[in-house]
JSON list of C-alpha atoms in Angstrom, two decimals:
[
{"chain": "A", "resi": 968, "resn": "UNK", "atom": "CA", "xyz": [-31.58, -30.95, -11.03]},
{"chain": "A", "resi": 969, "resn": "UNK", "atom": "CA", "xyz": [-33.93, -29.16, -13.40]},
{"chain": "A", "resi": 970, "resn": "UNK", "atom": "CA", "xyz": [-33.59, -32.08, -15.81]},
{"chain": "A", "resi": 971, "resn": "UNK", "atom": "CA", "xyz": [-34.87, -34.32, -13.02]},
{"chain": "A", "resi": 972, "resn": "UNK", "atom": "CA", "xyz": [-37.99, -32.18, -12.60]},
{"chain": "A", "resi": 973, "resn": "UNK", "atom": "CA", "xyz": [-36.91, -29.95, -9.73]},
{"chain": "A", "resi": 974, "resn": "UNK", "atom": "CA", "xyz": [-37.49, -26.19, -9.74]},
{"chain": "A", "resi": 975, "resn": "UNK", "atom": "CA", "xyz": [-34.63, -24.89, -7.57]},
{"chain": "A", "resi": 976, "resn": "UNK", "atom": "CA", "xyz": [-33.88, -21.55, -5.94]},
{"chain": "A", "resi": 977, "resn": "UNK", "atom": "CA", "xyz": [-30.59, -20.86, -4.15]},
{"chain": "A", "resi": 978, "resn": "UNK", "atom": "CA", "xyz": [-30.85, -17.37, -2.65]},
{"chain": "A", "resi": 979, "resn": "UNK", "atom": "CA", "xyz": [-28.21, -15.80, -0.46]},
{"chain": "A", "resi": 980, "resn": "UNK", "atom": "CA", "xyz": [-29.50, -14.83, 2.97]},
{"chain": "A", "resi": 981, "resn": "UNK", "atom": "CA", "xyz": [-29.57, -11.09, 3.69]},
{"chain": "A", "resi": 982, "resn": "UNK", "atom": "CA", "xyz": [-26.07, -10.01, 4.65]},
{"chain": "A", "resi": 983, "resn": "UNK", "atom": "CA", "xyz": [-24.35, -12.88, 2.85]},
{"chain": "A", "resi": 984, "resn": "UNK", "atom": "CA", "xyz": [-23.12, -13.56, -0.66]},
{"chain": "A", "resi": 985, "resn": "UNK", "atom": "CA", "xyz": [-24.41, -11.02, -3.14]},
{"chain": "A", "resi": 986, "resn": "UNK", "atom": "CA", "xyz": [-27.61, -10.12, -1.29]},
{"chain": "A", "resi": 987, "resn": "UNK", "atom": "CA", "xyz": [-28.22, -6.76, 0.40]},
{"chain": "A", "resi": 988, "resn": "UNK", "atom": "CA", "xyz": [-26.15, -6.09, 3.51]},
{"chain": "A", "resi": 989, "resn": "UNK", "atom": "CA", "xyz": [-27.92, -3.54, 5.68]},
{"chain": "A", "resi": 990, "resn": "UNK", "atom": "CA", "xyz": [-25.96, -2.23, 8.64]},
{"chain": "A", "resi": 991, "resn": "UNK", "atom": "CA", "xyz": [-27.34, -3.56, 11.95]},
{"chain": "A", "resi": 992, "resn": "UNK", "atom": "CA", "xyz": [-29.55, -1.01, 13.67]},
{"chain": "A", "resi": 993, "resn": "UNK", "atom": "CA", "xyz": [-30.75, 0.51, 10.41]},
{"chain": "A", "resi": 994, "resn": "UNK", "atom": "CA", "xyz": [-33.78, -1.56, 9.45]},
{"chain": "A", "resi": 995, "resn": "UNK", "atom": "CA", "xyz": [-32.39, -5.07, 9.85]},
{"chain": "A", "resi": 996, "resn": "UNK", "atom": "CA", "xyz": [-30.64, -6.46, 12.94]},
{"chain": "A", "resi": 997, "resn": "UNK", "atom": "CA", "xyz": [-29.97, -10.02, 11.72]},
{"chain": "A", "resi": 998, "resn": "UNK", "atom": "CA", "xyz": [-32.25, -11.64, 14.29]},
{"chain": "A", "resi": 999, "resn": "UNK", "atom": "CA", "xyz": [-33.97, -14.98, 13.87]},
{"chain": "A", "resi": 1000, "resn": "UNK", "atom": "CA", "xyz": [-37.38, -13.28, 13.65]},
{"chain": "A", "resi": 1001, "resn": "UNK", "atom": "CA", "xyz": [-36.21, -10.94, 10.87]},
{"chain": "A", "resi": 1002, "resn": "UNK", "atom": "CA", "xyz": [-34.69, -13.77, 8.84]},
{"chain": "A", "resi": 1003, "resn": "UNK", "atom": "CA", "xyz": [-37.93, -15.74, 9.18]},
{"chain": "A", "resi": 1004, "resn": "UNK", "atom": "CA", "xyz": [-39.99, -12.74, 8.03]},
{"chain": "A", "resi": 1005, "resn": "UNK", "atom": "CA", "xyz": [-37.75, -12.15, 5.01]},
{"chain": "A", "resi": 1006, "resn": "UNK", "atom": "CA", "xyz": [-37.85, -15.83, 4.08]},
{"chain": "A", "resi": 1007, "resn": "UNK", "atom": "CA", "xyz": [-41.67, -15.72, 4.19]},
{"chain": "A", "resi": 1008, "resn": "UNK", "atom": "CA", "xyz": [-41.60, -12.69, 1.89]},
{"chain": "A", "resi": 1009, "resn": "UNK", "atom": "CA", "xyz": [-39.27, -14.49, -0.51]},
{"chain": "A", "resi": 1010, "resn": "UNK", "atom": "CA", "xyz": [-41.55, -17.53, -0.65]},
{"chain": "A", "resi": 1011, "resn": "UNK", "atom": "CA", "xyz": [-44.50, -15.24, -1.37]},
{"chain": "A", "resi": 1012, "resn": "UNK", "atom": "CA", "xyz": [-42.67, -13.42, -4.19]},
{"chain": "A", "resi": 1013, "resn": "UNK", "atom": "CA", "xyz": [-41.59, -16.75, -5.69]},
{"chain": "A", "resi": 1014, "resn": "UNK", "atom": "CA", "xyz": [-45.14, -18.06, -5.47]},
{"chain": "A", "resi": 1015, "resn": "UNK", "atom": "CA", "xyz": [-44.21, -21.07, -3.35]},
{"chain": "A", "resi": 1016, "resn": "UNK", "atom": "CA", "xyz": [-47.49, -22.22, -1.82]},
{"chain": "A", "resi": 1017, "resn": "UNK", "atom": "CA", "xyz": [-47.27, -26.01, -1.55]},
{"chain": "A", "resi": 1018, "resn": "UNK", "atom": "CA", "xyz": [-44.92, -27.99, 0.70]},
{"chain": "A", "resi": 1019, "resn": "UNK", "atom": "CA", "xyz": [-41.39, -27.97, -0.66]},
{"chain": "A", "resi": 1020, "resn": "UNK", "atom": "CA", "xyz": [-37.98, -29.59, -0.18]},
{"chain": "A", "resi": 1021, "resn": "UNK", "atom": "CA", "xyz": [-35.80, -27.21, 1.87]},
{"chain": "A", "resi": 1022, "resn": "UNK", "atom": "CA", "xyz": [-32.01, -27.44, 1.94]},
{"chain": "A", "resi": 1023, "resn": "UNK", "atom": "CA", "xyz": [-30.25, -25.47, 4.68]},
{"chain": "A", "resi": 1024, "resn": "UNK", "atom": "CA", "xyz": [-26.50, -25.01, 4.89]},
{"chain": "A", "resi": 1025, "resn": "UNK", "atom": "CA", "xyz": [-24.01, -23.28, 7.12]},
{"chain": "A", "resi": 1026, "resn": "UNK", "atom": "CA", "xyz": [-22.94, -22.67, 10.68]},
{"chain": "A", "resi": 1027, "resn": "UNK", "atom": "CA", "xyz": [-24.72, -19.35, 11.04]},
{"chain": "A", "resi": 1028, "resn": "UNK", "atom": "CA", "xyz": [-27.90, -18.68, 9.10]},
{"chain": "A", "resi": 1029, "resn": "UNK", "atom": "CA", "xyz": [-28.45, -22.34, 8.21]},
{"chain": "A", "resi": 1030, "resn": "UNK", "atom": "CA", "xyz": [-29.69, -22.61, 11.79]},
{"chain": "A", "resi": 1031, "resn": "UNK", "atom": "CA", "xyz": [-32.34, -19.97, 11.12]},
{"chain": "A", "resi": 1032, "resn": "UNK", "atom": "CA", "xyz": [-33.61, -22.04, 8.22]},
{"chain": "A", "resi": 1033, "resn": "UNK", "atom": "CA", "xyz": [-34.06, -24.91, 10.65]},
{"chain": "A", "resi": 1034, "resn": "UNK", "atom": "CA", "xyz": [-35.89, -22.84, 13.26]},
{"chain": "A", "resi": 1035, "resn": "UNK", "atom": "CA", "xyz": [-38.20, -21.56, 10.49]},
{"chain": "A", "resi": 1036, "resn": "UNK", "atom": "CA", "xyz": [-38.88, -25.19, 9.58]},
{"chain": "A", "resi": 1037, "resn": "UNK", "atom": "CA", "xyz": [-39.73, -26.02, 13.19]},
{"chain": "A", "resi": 1038, "resn": "UNK", "atom": "CA", "xyz": [-42.31, -23.23, 13.20]},
{"chain": "A", "resi": 1039, "resn": "UNK", "atom": "CA", "xyz": [-43.70, -24.16, 9.76]},
{"chain": "A", "resi": 1040, "resn": "UNK", "atom": "CA", "xyz": [-43.63, -27.97, 9.47]},
{"chain": "A", "resi": 1041, "resn": "UNK", "atom": "CA", "xyz": [-46.68, -28.09, 7.20]},
{"chain": "A", "resi": 1042, "resn": "UNK", "atom": "CA", "xyz": [-44.81, -26.06, 4.56]},
{"chain": "A", "resi": 1043, "resn": "UNK", "atom": "CA", "xyz": [-41.95, -28.56, 4.26]},
{"chain": "A", "resi": 1044, "resn": "UNK", "atom": "CA", "xyz": [-42.14, -31.90, 2.44]},
{"chain": "A", "resi": 1045, "resn": "UNK", "atom": "CA", "xyz": [-38.48, -32.85, 2.98]},
{"chain": "A", "resi": 1046, "resn": "UNK", "atom": "CA", "xyz": [-35.52, -31.28, 4.73]},
{"chain": "A", "resi": 1047, "resn": "UNK", "atom": "CA", "xyz": [-31.81, -31.58, 3.96]},
{"chain": "A", "resi": 1048, "resn": "UNK", "atom": "CA", "xyz": [-29.33, -30.21, 6.49]},
{"chain": "A", "resi": 1049, "resn": "UNK", "atom": "CA", "xyz": [-25.82, -29.52, 5.24]},
{"chain": "A", "resi": 1050, "resn": "UNK", "atom": "CA", "xyz": [-23.01, -28.49, 7.54]},
{"chain": "A", "resi": 1051, "resn": "UNK", "atom": "CA", "xyz": [-25.34, -27.00, 10.17]},
{"chain": "A", "resi": 1052, "resn": "UNK", "atom": "CA", "xyz": [-24.92, -27.79, 13.90]},
{"chain": "A", "resi": 1053, "resn": "UNK", "atom": "CA", "xyz": [-27.81, -29.65, 15.53]},
{"chain": "A", "resi": 1054, "resn": "UNK", "atom": "CA", "xyz": [-26.60, -29.78, 19.13]},
{"chain": "A", "resi": 1055, "resn": "UNK", "atom": "CA", "xyz": [-25.14, -27.46, 21.73]},
{"chain": "A", "resi": 1056, "resn": "UNK", "atom": "CA", "xyz": [-22.07, -29.71, 21.83]},
{"chain": "A", "resi": 1057, "resn": "UNK", "atom": "CA", "xyz": [-21.52, -29.59, 18.06]},
{"chain": "A", "resi": 1058, "resn": "UNK", "atom": "CA", "xyz": [-17.95, -28.48, 17.44]},
{"chain": "A", "resi": 1059, "resn": "UNK", "atom": "CA", "xyz": [-17.97, -24.96, 16.04]},
{"chain": "A", "resi": 1060, "resn": "UNK", "atom": "CA", "xyz": [-14.88, -24.07, 13.99]},
{"chain": "A", "resi": 1061, "resn": "UNK", "atom": "CA", "xyz": [-12.39, -21.99, 15.95]},
{"chain": "A", "resi": 1062, "resn": "UNK", "atom": "CA", "xyz": [-12.63, -19.11, 13.49]},
{"chain": "A", "resi": 1063, "resn": "UNK", "atom": "CA", "xyz": [-16.35, -18.72, 14.29]},
{"chain": "A", "resi": 1064, "resn": "UNK", "atom": "CA", "xyz": [-15.61, -18.92, 18.02]},
{"chain": "A", "resi": 1065, "resn": "UNK", "atom": "CA", "xyz": [-13.04, -16.14, 17.63]},
{"chain": "A", "resi": 1066, "resn": "UNK", "atom": "CA", "xyz": [-15.77, -13.79, 16.40]},
{"chain": "A", "resi": 1067, "resn": "UNK", "atom": "CA", "xyz": [-16.95, -13.62, 20.02]},
{"chain": "A", "resi": 1068, "resn": "UNK", "atom": "CA", "xyz": [-13.64, -12.16, 21.24]},
{"chain": "A", "resi": 1069, "resn": "UNK", "atom": "CA", "xyz": [-14.08, -8.37, 21.72]},
{"chain": "A", "resi": 1070, "resn": "UNK", "atom": "CA", "xyz": [-12.29, -6.27, 19.09]},
{"chain": "A", "resi": 1071, "resn": "UNK", "atom": "CA", "xyz": [-10.73, -9.35, 17.48]},
{"chain": "A", "resi": 1072, "resn": "UNK", "atom": "CA", "xyz": [-14.15, -10.40, 16.17]},
{"chain": "A", "resi": 1073, "resn": "UNK", "atom": "CA", "xyz": [-14.83, -6.95, 14.76]},
{"chain": "A", "resi": 1074, "resn": "UNK", "atom": "CA", "xyz": [-11.47, -6.80, 13.01]},
{"chain": "A", "resi": 1075, "resn": "UNK", "atom": "CA", "xyz": [-11.54, -10.37, 11.70]},
{"chain": "A", "resi": 1076, "resn": "UNK", "atom": "CA", "xyz": [-15.07, -10.18, 10.32]},
{"chain": "A", "resi": 1077, "resn": "UNK", "atom": "CA", "xyz": [-14.20, -7.15, 8.17]},
{"chain": "A", "resi": 1078, "resn": "UNK", "atom": "CA", "xyz": [-11.01, -8.54, 6.70]},
{"chain": "A", "resi": 1079, "resn": "UNK", "atom": "CA", "xyz": [-11.59, -9.35, 3.01]},
{"chain": "A", "resi": 1080, "resn": "UNK", "atom": "CA", "xyz": [-8.89, -12.02, 3.01]},
{"chain": "A", "resi": 1081, "resn": "UNK", "atom": "CA", "xyz": [-10.70, -13.78, 5.87]},
{"chain": "A", "resi": 1082, "resn": "UNK", "atom": "CA", "xyz": [-13.84, -14.34, 3.79]},
{"chain": "A", "resi": 1083, "resn": "UNK", "atom": "CA", "xyz": [-12.56, -17.57, 2.32]},
{"chain": "A", "resi": 1084, "resn": "UNK", "atom": "CA", "xyz": [-11.18, -18.62, 5.71]},
{"chain": "A", "resi": 1085, "resn": "UNK", "atom": "CA", "xyz": [-14.72, -18.68, 7.09]},
{"chain": "A", "resi": 1086, "resn": "UNK", "atom": "CA", "xyz": [-15.77, -20.93, 4.21]},
{"chain": "A", "resi": 1087, "resn": "UNK", "atom": "CA", "xyz": [-12.77, -23.18, 4.73]},
{"chain": "A", "resi": 1088, "resn": "UNK", "atom": "CA", "xyz": [-13.39, -23.28, 8.49]},
{"chain": "A", "resi": 1089, "resn": "UNK", "atom": "CA", "xyz": [-16.66, -25.09, 7.86]},
{"chain": "A", "resi": 1090, "resn": "UNK", "atom": "CA", "xyz": [-15.10, -27.52, 5.42]},
{"chain": "A", "resi": 1091, "resn": "UNK", "atom": "CA", "xyz": [-12.24, -29.95, 5.17]},
{"chain": "A", "resi": 1092, "resn": "UNK", "atom": "CA", "xyz": [-11.03, -28.32, 1.96]},
{"chain": "A", "resi": 1093, "resn": "UNK", "atom": "CA", "xyz": [-8.96, -25.31, 0.94]},
{"chain": "A", "resi": 1094, "resn": "UNK", "atom": "CA", "xyz": [-10.61, -23.07, -1.64]},
{"chain": "A", "resi": 1095, "resn": "UNK", "atom": "CA", "xyz": [-8.98, -22.62, -5.01]},
{"chain": "A", "resi": 1096, "resn": "UNK", "atom": "CA", "xyz": [-7.93, -19.02, -5.63]},
{"chain": "A", "resi": 1097, "resn": "UNK", "atom": "CA", "xyz": [-10.61, -18.30, -8.25]},
{"chain": "A", "resi": 1098, "resn": "UNK", "atom": "CA", "xyz": [-13.36, -19.54, -5.90]},
{"chain": "A", "resi": 1099, "resn": "UNK", "atom": "CA", "xyz": [-11.90, -17.62, -2.96]},
{"chain": "A", "resi": 1100, "resn": "UNK", "atom": "CA", "xyz": [-11.99, -14.45, -5.09]},
{"chain": "A", "resi": 1101, "resn": "UNK", "atom": "CA", "xyz": [-15.76, -14.82, -5.49]},
{"chain": "A", "resi": 1102, "resn": "UNK", "atom": "CA", "xyz": [-16.30, -15.11, -1.72]},
{"chain": "A", "resi": 1103, "resn": "UNK", "atom": "CA", "xyz": [-13.99, -12.15, -1.15]},
{"chain": "A", "resi": 1104, "resn": "UNK", "atom": "CA", "xyz": [-15.80, -9.77, -3.56]},
{"chain": "A", "resi": 1105, "resn": "UNK", "atom": "CA", "xyz": [-18.58, -8.57, -1.21]},
{"chain": "A", "resi": 1106, "resn": "UNK", "atom": "CA", "xyz": [-15.99, -7.80, 1.51]},
{"chain": "A", "resi": 1107, "resn": "UNK", "atom": "CA", "xyz": [-14.04, -5.60, -0.88]},
{"chain": "A", "resi": 1108, "resn": "UNK", "atom": "CA", "xyz": [-17.11, -3.48, -1.64]},
{"chain": "A", "resi": 1109, "resn": "UNK", "atom": "CA", "xyz": [-18.22, -2.66, 1.93]},
{"chain": "A", "resi": 1110, "resn": "UNK", "atom": "CA", "xyz": [-18.05, -3.62, 5.58]},
{"chain": "A", "resi": 1111, "resn": "UNK", "atom": "CA", "xyz": [-21.64, -4.91, 5.41]},
{"chain": "A", "resi": 1112, "resn": "UNK", "atom": "CA", "xyz": [-20.76, -8.61, 5.14]},
{"chain": "A", "resi": 1113, "resn": "UNK", "atom": "CA", "xyz": [-18.56, -8.38, 8.22]},
{"chain": "A", "resi": 1114, "resn": "UNK", "atom": "CA", "xyz": [-21.31, -6.70, 10.24]},
{"chain": "A", "resi": 1115, "resn": "UNK", "atom": "CA", "xyz": [-23.77, -9.38, 9.10]},
{"chain": "A", "resi": 1116, "resn": "UNK", "atom": "CA", "xyz": [-21.49, -12.27, 10.07]},
{"chain": "A", "resi": 1117, "resn": "UNK", "atom": "CA", "xyz": [-20.65, -10.74, 13.44]},
{"chain": "A", "resi": 1118, "resn": "UNK", "atom": "CA", "xyz": [-24.31, -10.00, 14.24]},
{"chain": "A", "resi": 1119, "resn": "UNK", "atom": "CA", "xyz": [-25.54, -13.47, 13.25]},
{"chain": "A", "resi": 1120, "resn": "UNK", "atom": "CA", "xyz": [-22.84, -15.17, 15.28]},
{"chain": "A", "resi": 1121, "resn": "UNK", "atom": "CA", "xyz": [-23.79, -13.08, 18.32]},
{"chain": "A", "resi": 1122, "resn": "UNK", "atom": "CA", "xyz": [-27.53, -13.78, 18.02]},
{"chain": "A", "resi": 1123, "resn": "UNK", "atom": "CA", "xyz": [-27.19, -17.51, 17.44]},
{"chain": "A", "resi": 1124, "resn": "UNK", "atom": "CA", "xyz": [-25.19, -18.10, 20.63]},
{"chain": "A", "resi": 1125, "resn": "UNK", "atom": "CA", "xyz": [-27.15, -15.55, 22.70]},
{"chain": "A", "resi": 1126, "resn": "UNK", "atom": "CA", "xyz": [-27.78, -16.95, 26.20]},
{"chain": "A", "resi": 1127, "resn": "UNK", "atom": "CA", "xyz": [-31.52, -16.15, 26.23]},
{"chain": "A", "resi": 1128, "resn": "UNK", "atom": "CA", "xyz": [-32.34, -19.18, 24.08]},
{"chain": "A", "resi": 1129, "resn": "UNK", "atom": "CA", "xyz": [-29.41, -20.44, 22.13]},
{"chain": "A", "resi": 1130, "resn": "UNK", "atom": "CA", "xyz": [-30.55, -21.49, 18.68]},
{"chain": "A", "resi": 1131, "resn": "UNK", "atom": "CA", "xyz": [-28.40, -24.61, 19.06]},
{"chain": "A", "resi": 1132, "resn": "UNK", "atom": "CA", "xyz": [-30.27, -25.52, 22.26]},
{"chain": "A", "resi": 1133, "resn": "UNK", "atom": "CA", "xyz": [-33.58, -25.17, 20.42]},
{"chain": "A", "resi": 1134, "resn": "UNK", "atom": "CA", "xyz": [-32.34, -27.33, 17.54]},
{"chain": "A", "resi": 1135, "resn": "UNK", "atom": "CA", "xyz": [-30.95, -29.99, 19.88]},
{"chain": "A", "resi": 1136, "resn": "UNK", "atom": "CA", "xyz": [-34.30, -30.22, 21.68]},
{"chain": "A", "resi": 1137, "resn": "UNK", "atom": "CA", "xyz": [-36.25, -30.37, 18.41]},
{"chain": "A", "resi": 1138, "resn": "UNK", "atom": "CA", "xyz": [-34.09, -32.83, 16.50]},
{"chain": "A", "resi": 1139, "resn": "UNK", "atom": "CA", "xyz": [-32.90, -35.00, 19.39]},
{"chain": "A", "resi": 1140, "resn": "UNK", "atom": "CA", "xyz": [-34.50, -38.43, 19.40]},
{"chain": "A", "resi": 1141, "resn": "UNK", "atom": "CA", "xyz": [-35.66, -38.23, 15.78]},
{"chain": "A", "resi": 1142, "resn": "UNK", "atom": "CA", "xyz": [-34.42, -40.47, 13.01]},
{"chain": "A", "resi": 1143, "resn": "UNK", "atom": "CA", "xyz": [-31.93, -38.50, 10.94]},
{"chain": "A", "resi": 1144, "resn": "UNK", "atom": "CA", "xyz": [-29.96, -39.63, 7.90]},
{"chain": "A", "resi": 1145, "resn": "UNK", "atom": "CA", "xyz": [-26.44, -38.31, 8.19]},
{"chain": "A", "resi": 1146, "resn": "UNK", "atom": "CA", "xyz": [-24.20, -37.94, 5.20]},
{"chain": "A", "resi": 1147, "resn": "UNK", "atom": "CA", "xyz": [-20.70, -36.68, 5.87]},
{"chain": "A", "resi": 1148, "resn": "UNK", "atom": "CA", "xyz": [-17.20, -36.99, 4.55]},
{"chain": "A", "resi": 1149, "resn": "UNK", "atom": "CA", "xyz": [-14.83, -38.98, 6.73]},
{"chain": "A", "resi": 1150, "resn": "UNK", "atom": "CA", "xyz": [-12.33, -36.11, 6.54]},
{"chain": "A", "resi": 1151, "resn": "UNK", "atom": "CA", "xyz": [-14.79, -33.77, 8.28]},
{"chain": "A", "resi": 1152, "resn": "UNK", "atom": "CA", "xyz": [-13.97, -35.23, 11.65]},
{"chain": "A", "resi": 1153, "resn": "UNK", "atom": "CA", "xyz": [-16.03, -36.42, 14.55]},
{"chain": "A", "resi": 1154, "resn": "UNK", "atom": "CA", "xyz": [-19.82, -36.38, 14.85]},
{"chain": "A", "resi": 1155, "resn": "UNK", "atom": "CA", "xyz": [-20.45, -35.30, 18.49]},
{"chain": "A", "resi": 1156, "resn": "UNK", "atom": "CA", "xyz": [-23.10, -37.94, 19.29]},
{"chain": "A", "resi": 1157, "resn": "UNK", "atom": "CA", "xyz": [-23.67, -41.66, 18.97]},
{"chain": "A", "resi": 1158, "resn": "UNK", "atom": "CA", "xyz": [-25.10, -42.77, 15.66]},
{"chain": "A", "resi": 1159, "resn": "UNK", "atom": "CA", "xyz": [-25.91, -46.00, 13.92]},
{"chain": "A", "resi": 1160, "resn": "UNK", "atom": "CA", "xyz": [-24.48, -45.83, 10.44]},
{"chain": "A", "resi": 1161, "resn": "UNK", "atom": "CA", "xyz": [-26.16, -47.84, 7.72]},
{"chain": "A", "resi": 1162, "resn": "UNK", "atom": "CA", "xyz": [-24.16, -48.14, 4.52]}
]
């Protein structure tokens, strides 16, 4: 993409990938507000001052990227949404739903072998072993990634204002270009597909 004139950054959200993973309750609780604040700080450090093309991805914190966009539309020139639910009725992979089950969620989210299962749950593909090893690494070092995943999942579906409800209200009725693989299953709403 750099050869095409783009200057790209692909940071891991706090608590995910190889970023810091603070334990909830000790300075970072994985709330929407905190993710927005940290994203603002990142943009400031990177010197991003003009509207930019934002790509969000994922079932959990990808949604926070979208809610930040809704609050800061003048900072975005274009938006790409990859594998992020836009409606309350969007099918959430069963593995993410299981995180809400008491005790089971806590155990599952800290299991290093489950790291790649969460990636696979949001995709139609099975990870190759060498790629799965990369996703597994942070889980082998600490329980931080599990706490992050569990916390984010809890906040996003919190009844006091489900992030998915906010996104459905904001994006419903707007023209959206959808790009998806046929093997990814059903899109939970009517769409006119132009090929």
